[in-house]
Short mmCIF file of C-alpha atoms and ligand atoms in Angstrom, two decimals:
data_model
loop_
_atom_site.label_atom_id
_atom_site.label_comp_id
_atom_site.label_asym_id
_atom_site.label_seq_id
_atom_site.Cartn_x
_atom_site.Cartn_y
_atom_site.Cartn_z
CA UNK A 1 -15.64 15.48 -0.22
CA UNK A 2 -15.27 11.57 0.52
CA UNK A 3 -18.48 11.20 -1.91
CA UNK A 4 -16.31 12.69 -4.86
CA UNK A 5 -13.27 10.76 -3.77
CA UNK A 6 -14.74 7.36 -3.80
CA UNK A 7 -17.03 7.60 -6.84
CA UNK A 8 -16.01 4.93 -8.86
CA UNK A 9 -16.00 2.49 -5.69
CA UNK A 10 -19.51 3.62 -5.36
CA UNK A 11 -20.76 2.88 -8.80
CA UNK A 12 -19.12 -0.83 -9.45
CA UNK A 13 -21.64 -3.66 -8.95
CA UNK A 14 -21.95 -5.00 -5.26
CA UNK A 15 -19.82 -8.39 -4.48
CA UNK A 16 -17.89 -7.66 -7.97
CA UNK A 17 -14.21 -7.85 -7.08
CA UNK A 18 -12.38 -10.56 -5.59
CA UNK A 19 -9.48 -8.82 -3.59
CA UNK A 20 -8.00 -5.51 -2.59
CA UNK A 21 -4.11 -4.75 -2.80
CA UNK A 22 -3.57 -1.23 -1.88
CA UNK A 23 -1.22 1.38 -0.55
CA UNK A 24 -3.63 4.67 0.36
CA UNK A 25 -2.74 8.10 1.12
CA UNK A 26 -2.32 7.16 4.82
CA UNK A 27 -2.00 10.81 6.08
CA UNK A 28 -4.58 11.54 3.62
CA UNK A 29 -3.34 15.09 3.20
CA UNK A 30 -0.14 14.21 1.81
CA UNK A 31 -1.86 13.92 -1.56
CA UNK A 32 -3.77 17.18 -1.50
CA UNK A 33 -2.68 19.75 -4.13
CA UNK A 34 -1.37 22.00 -1.57
CA UNK A 35 0.91 19.43 -0.32
CA UNK A 36 2.16 17.79 -3.60
CA UNK A 37 3.07 21.58 -4.44
CA UNK A 38 5.21 22.13 -1.34
CA UNK A 39 6.74 18.82 -1.97
CA UNK A 40 7.93 19.74 -5.16
CA UNK A 41 8.83 23.35 -4.23
CA UNK A 42 11.16 21.29 -1.34
CA UNK A 43 9.14 23.33 1.28
CA UNK A 44 8.14 20.93 3.58
CA UNK A 45 4.40 20.88 4.48
CA UNK A 46 3.84 17.41 5.74
CA UNK A 47 6.70 16.18 3.50
CA UNK A 48 9.85 16.14 5.45
CA UNK A 49 12.91 16.86 3.31
CA UNK A 50 15.61 14.83 4.91
CA UNK A 51 19.18 16.17 5.34
CA UNK A 52 21.45 15.09 2.75
CA UNK A 53 24.53 13.27 3.93
CA UNK A 54 27.46 11.19 2.28
CA UNK A 55 26.99 13.54 -0.81
CA UNK A 56 23.45 11.79 -1.49
CA UNK A 57 20.14 13.55 -1.51
CA UNK A 58 17.17 11.48 -0.01
CA UNK A 59 13.76 11.62 -1.28
CA UNK A 60 11.23 13.53 0.87
CA UNK A 61 9.05 11.26 3.24
CA UNK A 62 5.69 12.29 4.81
CA UNK A 63 5.85 13.61 8.26
CA UNK A 64 2.69 11.58 9.92
CA UNK A 65 3.63 12.59 13.52
CA UNK A 66 2.60 16.18 12.29
CA UNK A 67 -1.15 15.14 12.00
CA UNK A 68 -3.33 16.84 14.88
CA UNK A 69 -6.27 15.76 16.23
CA UNK A 70 -8.45 16.96 13.73
CA UNK A 71 -6.61 15.51 10.97
CA UNK A 72 -6.45 12.29 12.60
CA UNK A 73 -10.46 12.07 13.03
CA UNK A 74 -10.43 12.90 8.97
CA UNK A 75 -8.16 10.15 8.47
CA UNK A 76 -10.34 7.77 10.37
CA UNK A 77 -13.81 9.21 8.65
CA UNK A 78 -12.00 8.66 5.34
CA UNK A 79 -10.94 5.08 6.04
CA UNK A 80 -14.47 4.00 7.52
CA UNK A 81 -16.13 5.40 4.49
CA UNK A 82 -13.78 3.67 2.22
CA UNK A 83 -13.95 0.62 4.05
CA UNK A 84 -17.58 0.72 3.65
CA UNK A 85 -17.83 1.19 0.12
CA UNK A 86 -14.87 -1.52 -0.42
CA UNK A 87 -16.83 -4.10 1.68
CA UNK A 88 -19.89 -3.53 -0.65
CA UNK A 89 -17.77 -4.15 -3.76
CA UNK A 90 -15.78 -7.13 -2.72
CA UNK A 91 -17.36 -10.35 -2.84
CA UNK A 92 -18.01 -12.18 0.66
CA UNK A 93 -14.55 -13.74 1.77
CA UNK A 94 -12.47 -11.32 -0.59
CA UNK A 95 -9.13 -10.27 1.34
CA UNK A 96 -8.01 -6.82 1.84
CA UNK A 97 -4.20 -6.05 1.78
CA UNK A 98 -3.66 -2.31 3.02
CA UNK A 99 -0.30 -0.56 3.62
CA UNK A 100 0.10 1.49 6.59
CA UNK A 101 2.85 2.79 8.72
CA UNK A 102 3.53 2.42 12.59
CA UNK A 103 2.27 5.58 13.55
CA UNK A 104 -0.86 5.14 11.96
CA UNK A 105 -1.72 1.40 11.82
CA UNK A 106 -3.95 1.14 14.76
CA UNK A 107 -6.18 4.13 13.42
CA UNK A 108 -6.45 2.73 9.92
CA UNK A 109 -7.00 -1.10 10.79
CA UNK A 110 -9.64 0.05 13.40
CA UNK A 111 -11.37 2.24 10.90
CA UNK A 112 -11.46 -0.65 8.35
CA UNK A 113 -13.15 -2.64 10.63
CA UNK A 114 -15.82 -0.07 11.69
CA UNK A 115 -16.51 0.44 8.14
CA UNK A 116 -17.51 -3.45 7.91
CA UNK A 117 -14.16 -5.30 7.12
CA UNK A 118 -12.85 -8.36 9.59
CA UNK A 119 -9.10 -7.87 10.74
CA UNK A 120 -7.32 -11.06 10.00
CA UNK A 121 -3.52 -10.11 11.19
CA UNK A 122 -0.75 -8.04 9.80
CA UNK A 123 1.74 -8.56 7.15
CA UNK A 124 5.11 -7.12 8.25
CA UNK A 125 7.04 -6.00 5.71
CA UNK A 126 10.64 -5.87 6.68
CA UNK A 127 12.46 -2.72 5.33
CA UNK A 128 14.44 -0.07 6.66
CA UNK A 129 12.60 3.29 6.22
CA UNK A 130 14.60 6.51 6.99
CA UNK A 131 12.10 7.38 9.72
CA UNK A 132 12.93 7.67 13.52
CA UNK A 133 16.29 6.75 15.32
CA UNK A 134 17.42 10.70 15.38
CA UNK A 135 18.71 12.26 18.65
CA UNK A 136 16.31 14.83 20.34
CA UNK A 137 16.22 17.99 17.83
CA UNK A 138 18.57 20.78 18.71
CA UNK A 139 19.95 18.87 21.40
CA UNK A 140 21.95 16.23 19.72
CA UNK A 141 25.20 16.69 21.60
CA UNK A 142 23.52 17.23 24.92
CA UNK A 143 21.80 13.94 24.55
CA UNK A 144 23.91 11.89 22.11
CA UNK A 145 23.01 8.55 23.72
CA UNK A 146 19.39 9.18 23.26
CA UNK A 147 16.80 8.54 20.11
CA UNK A 148 13.58 10.21 20.14
CA UNK A 149 11.84 7.55 18.91
CA UNK A 150 12.62 3.96 17.45
CA UNK A 151 14.27 3.70 13.97
CA UNK A 152 11.71 2.10 11.41
CA UNK A 153 12.70 -1.03 10.40
CA UNK A 154 9.12 -2.52 9.31
CA UNK A 155 5.97 -1.53 7.36
CA UNK A 156 2.74 -2.85 8.82
CA UNK A 157 0.04 -3.89 6.25
CA UNK A 158 -3.25 -4.76 7.21
CA UNK A 159 -4.92 -8.24 6.40
CA UNK A 160 -8.57 -7.89 6.37
CA UNK A 161 -11.30 -9.80 4.88
CA UNK A 162 -15.22 -9.07 3.97
CA UNK A 163 -17.00 -11.31 6.50
CA UNK A 164 -18.24 -14.62 5.13
CA UNK A 165 -21.84 -15.23 5.01
CA UNK A 166 -23.11 -16.45 8.36
CA UNK A 167 -22.20 -20.10 8.88
CA UNK A 168 -20.41 -20.62 5.59
CA UNK A 169 -17.00 -22.30 5.86
CA UNK A 170 -14.08 -21.12 4.02
CA UNK A 171 -14.47 -24.36 1.60
CA UNK A 172 -17.90 -23.46 1.01
CA UNK A 173 -16.98 -19.62 0.12
CA UNK A 174 -14.17 -20.83 -2.27
CA UNK A 175 -16.58 -23.17 -4.06
CA UNK A 176 -19.17 -20.17 -4.51
CA UNK A 177 -17.21 -16.91 -4.54
CA UNK A 178 -13.64 -18.25 -5.12
CA UNK A 179 -12.70 -16.05 -1.96
CA UNK A 180 -11.98 -16.94 1.66
CA UNK A 181 -8.60 -17.90 1.72
CA UNK A 182 -5.03 -16.94 0.63
CA UNK A 183 -3.35 -19.04 -2.16
CA UNK A 184 -0.39 -21.06 -1.26
CA UNK A 185 3.11 -20.24 -3.10
CA UNK A 186 4.08 -22.12 -6.04
CA UNK A 187 6.37 -24.25 -4.20
CA UNK A 188 3.24 -25.05 -1.69
CA UNK A 189 4.37 -23.00 1.24
CA UNK A 190 1.50 -21.09 2.99
CA UNK A 191 1.36 -17.42 2.25
CA UNK A 192 3.82 -15.73 5.33
CA UNK A 193 3.01 -12.53 7.30
CA UNK A 194 6.65 -11.61 7.40
CA UNK A 195 8.29 -10.45 4.25
CA UNK A 196 11.77 -9.81 3.96
CA UNK A 197 11.67 -6.81 1.57
CA UNK A 198 13.92 -4.05 0.35
CA UNK A 199 13.65 -0.32 -0.51
CA UNK A 200 12.29 0.22 -3.99
CA UNK A 201 15.25 -0.53 -6.39
CA UNK A 202 16.80 2.24 -8.23
CA UNK A 203 15.88 0.63 -11.65
CA UNK A 204 12.35 0.75 -10.94
CA UNK A 205 12.19 4.26 -9.53
CA UNK A 206 14.12 5.42 -12.71
CA UNK A 207 10.99 3.89 -14.54
CA UNK A 208 8.71 5.67 -12.50
CA UNK A 209 8.95 8.91 -10.34
CA UNK A 210 6.06 8.58 -7.71
CA UNK A 211 6.94 9.42 -4.08
CA UNK A 212 5.39 6.26 -2.92
CA UNK A 213 6.41 3.64 -5.37
CA UNK A 214 6.29 0.20 -3.94
CA UNK A 215 8.56 -2.72 -5.32
CA UNK A 216 7.69 -5.27 -7.54
CA UNK A 217 9.68 -7.94 -5.60
CA UNK A 218 7.03 -7.30 -2.45
CA UNK A 219 4.01 -6.60 -4.44
CA UNK A 220 4.26 -9.76 -6.61
CA UNK A 221 3.53 -12.25 -3.89
CA UNK A 222 0.92 -10.23 -2.58
CA UNK A 223 -1.47 -10.18 -5.68
CA UNK A 224 -0.56 -13.67 -6.23
CA UNK A 225 -1.76 -14.87 -2.79
CA UNK A 226 -4.87 -12.63 -2.98
CA UNK A 227 -6.65 -14.69 -5.12
CA UNK A 228 -6.68 -18.09 -3.41
CA UNK A 229 -7.75 -20.08 -6.65
CA UNK A 230 -5.89 -17.73 -8.78
CA UNK A 231 -9.33 -16.55 -10.42
CA UNK A 232 -11.30 -13.05 -10.60
CA UNK A 233 -9.85 -9.63 -10.26
CA UNK A 234 -7.81 -7.54 -7.97
CA UNK A 235 -8.22 -4.07 -7.51
CA UNK A 236 -6.04 -1.18 -6.30
CA UNK A 237 -8.20 1.85 -5.55
CA UNK A 238 -5.21 4.16 -4.87
CA UNK A 239 -2.86 2.81 -7.64
CA UNK A 240 -0.55 5.70 -7.92
CA UNK A 241 1.64 4.86 -10.74
CA UNK A 242 0.50 1.28 -10.91
CA UNK A 243 3.12 -0.78 -9.25
CA UNK A 244 0.55 -3.30 -8.10
CA UNK A 245 -1.18 -3.43 -11.50
CA UNK A 246 2.44 -4.08 -13.04
CA UNK A 247 2.87 -6.71 -10.40
CA UNK A 248 -0.35 -8.24 -11.07
CA UNK A 249 0.11 -8.57 -14.76
CA UNK A 250 3.50 -9.96 -14.28
CA UNK A 251 2.17 -12.98 -12.25
CA UNK A 252 -0.82 -13.27 -14.49
CA UNK A 253 -3.33 -11.83 -12.39
CA UNK A 254 -6.34 -9.70 -13.53
CA UNK A 255 -5.98 -6.17 -11.88
CA UNK A 256 -8.14 -3.01 -11.99
CA UNK A 257 -6.21 0.50 -10.72
CA UNK A 258 -7.80 3.46 -10.04
CA UNK A 259 -6.06 6.92 -9.46
CA UNK A 260 -7.07 10.38 -8.67
CA UNK A 261 -4.69 12.60 -10.38
CA UNK A 262 -4.21 12.38 -13.91
CA UNK A 263 -0.44 12.87 -13.94
CA UNK A 264 0.11 9.64 -11.92
CA UNK A 265 -2.21 7.75 -14.22
CA UNK A 266 -0.24 9.05 -17.29
CA UNK A 267 2.78 7.99 -15.53
CA UNK A 268 1.17 4.38 -15.00
CA UNK A 269 0.75 4.03 -18.45
CA UNK A 270 4.24 4.24 -19.62
CA UNK A 271 5.69 2.53 -16.52
CA UNK A 272 3.49 -0.61 -16.26
CA UNK A 273 4.69 -2.17 -19.49
CA UNK A 274 8.27 -1.23 -18.25
CA UNK A 275 7.61 -2.76 -14.78
CA UNK A 276 6.33 -6.10 -16.14
CA UNK A 277 9.47 -6.44 -18.22
CA UNK A 278 11.42 -6.22 -15.23
CA UNK A 279 9.96 -9.17 -14.13
CA UNK A 280 11.64 -11.31 -16.76
CA UNK A 281 15.09 -9.63 -15.85
CA UNK A 282 15.38 -10.01 -12.10
CA UNK A 283 18.72 -9.22 -10.42
CA UNK A 284 20.60 -11.22 -8.03
CA UNK A 285 18.82 -10.12 -4.98
CA UNK A 286 15.49 -9.89 -6.53
CA UNK A 287 15.92 -13.54 -6.93
CA UNK A 288 16.42 -14.18 -3.28
CA UNK A 289 13.51 -12.06 -2.34
CA UNK A 290 11.01 -13.31 -4.85
CA UNK A 291 8.77 -16.50 -4.08
CA UNK A 292 10.70 -19.16 -6.21
CA UNK A 293 8.47 -19.58 -9.25
CA UNK A 294 6.91 -16.05 -9.19
CA UNK A 295 8.60 -13.70 -11.66
C1 SAM B 301 0.58 6.12 -1.29
S1 SAM B 301 0.12 6.37 -3.12
C2 SAM B 301 0.23 4.88 -3.99
C3 SAM B 301 1.62 4.65 -4.65
C4 SAM B 301 1.60 3.55 -5.35
N1 SAM B 301 1.85 2.47 -4.34
C5 SAM B 301 2.76 3.35 -6.38
O1 SAM B 301 3.51 2.37 -6.22
O2 SAM B 301 2.51 4.36 -7.05
C6 SAM B 301 -1.47 6.84 -2.79
C7 SAM B 301 -2.21 7.36 -4.33
O3 SAM B 301 -3.42 7.60 -3.82
C8 SAM B 301 -4.01 8.70 -4.72
N2 SAM B 301 -5.15 9.02 -4.24
C9 SAM B 301 -5.30 9.89 -3.04
N3 SAM B 301 -6.90 9.89 -2.88
C10 SAM B 301 -7.15 9.09 -3.70
C11 SAM B 301 -8.92 8.64 -4.06
N4 SAM B 301 -9.76 9.11 -3.54
N5 SAM B 301 -8.93 7.82 -5.33
C12 SAM B 301 -8.09 7.56 -6.04
N6 SAM B 301 -6.68 8.08 -6.01
C13 SAM B 301 -6.46 8.83 -4.75
C14 SAM B 301 -2.78 9.72 -4.65
O4 SAM B 301 -2.95 10.47 -5.79
C15 SAM B 301 -1.62 8.54 -4.55
O5 SAM B 301 -1.19 8.44 -5.82
#
């Protein structure tokens, strides 16, 4: 199965991409045909349908705690295999920013290391997800002072890098491969590993109806910093509806996106130009979140 899934990554020339910025199907099974169908029918599966309250109905979220041992092993194999291919495709010193979640990040990051990438830390996207914080199920009154688990307030992204050739310094790597470091912000600050973020704004969700759409305000600084010299190609091998590609275009970075499902790909063709346009009309909140100078 994995062979067919990663066909494109397997075929591209070795050392041909400079960075990866991606939001993979980190429960793996949430983007299987049967699970997508269950989500559309509102019948659960791995997609938890949150209760509607305050007159608002919430979007379904994947329930990653529902993965059993076998599924976790499938997930590990998926990311080991993927990381092997990504390592081959990346130039030495090429960075990978990979989205995860608080339940699975340790598994995803260690599998990526097993596949050949070097762990360089985490990027914490501060954002209130709707996960966790609930009282024990069916005993809410009895244990009204207890939450089963912490309320999610962040999203961990792995920062990994293809190892530099032995004894090579970052400066040599920059000269030879245009990789190895992270680009400083336009106002000359180092890229920071905690980012104050937001849930994807309504105006972006109105353009694209993908269950995992990431906000432009978060992705633009990421794609910008992934190319230390502003040269080369960023790749999103799980592009969904193309939010990474749109962010890259908006900040003037070349990007390739790959998506398994034709309908998401079609969505991206229509949605990317409209998301890029938003870059020129940030609202006030967005302006505070964006790096100065990156629109
Ligand atoms: C979490 S979503 C990414 C959503 C994206 N961040 C966006 O804003 O639209 C992961 C995507 O990866 C796709 N996918 C799953 N397996 C894949 C594979 N083997 N190759 C390419 N895409 C895949 C899924 O269909 C899904 O659209």
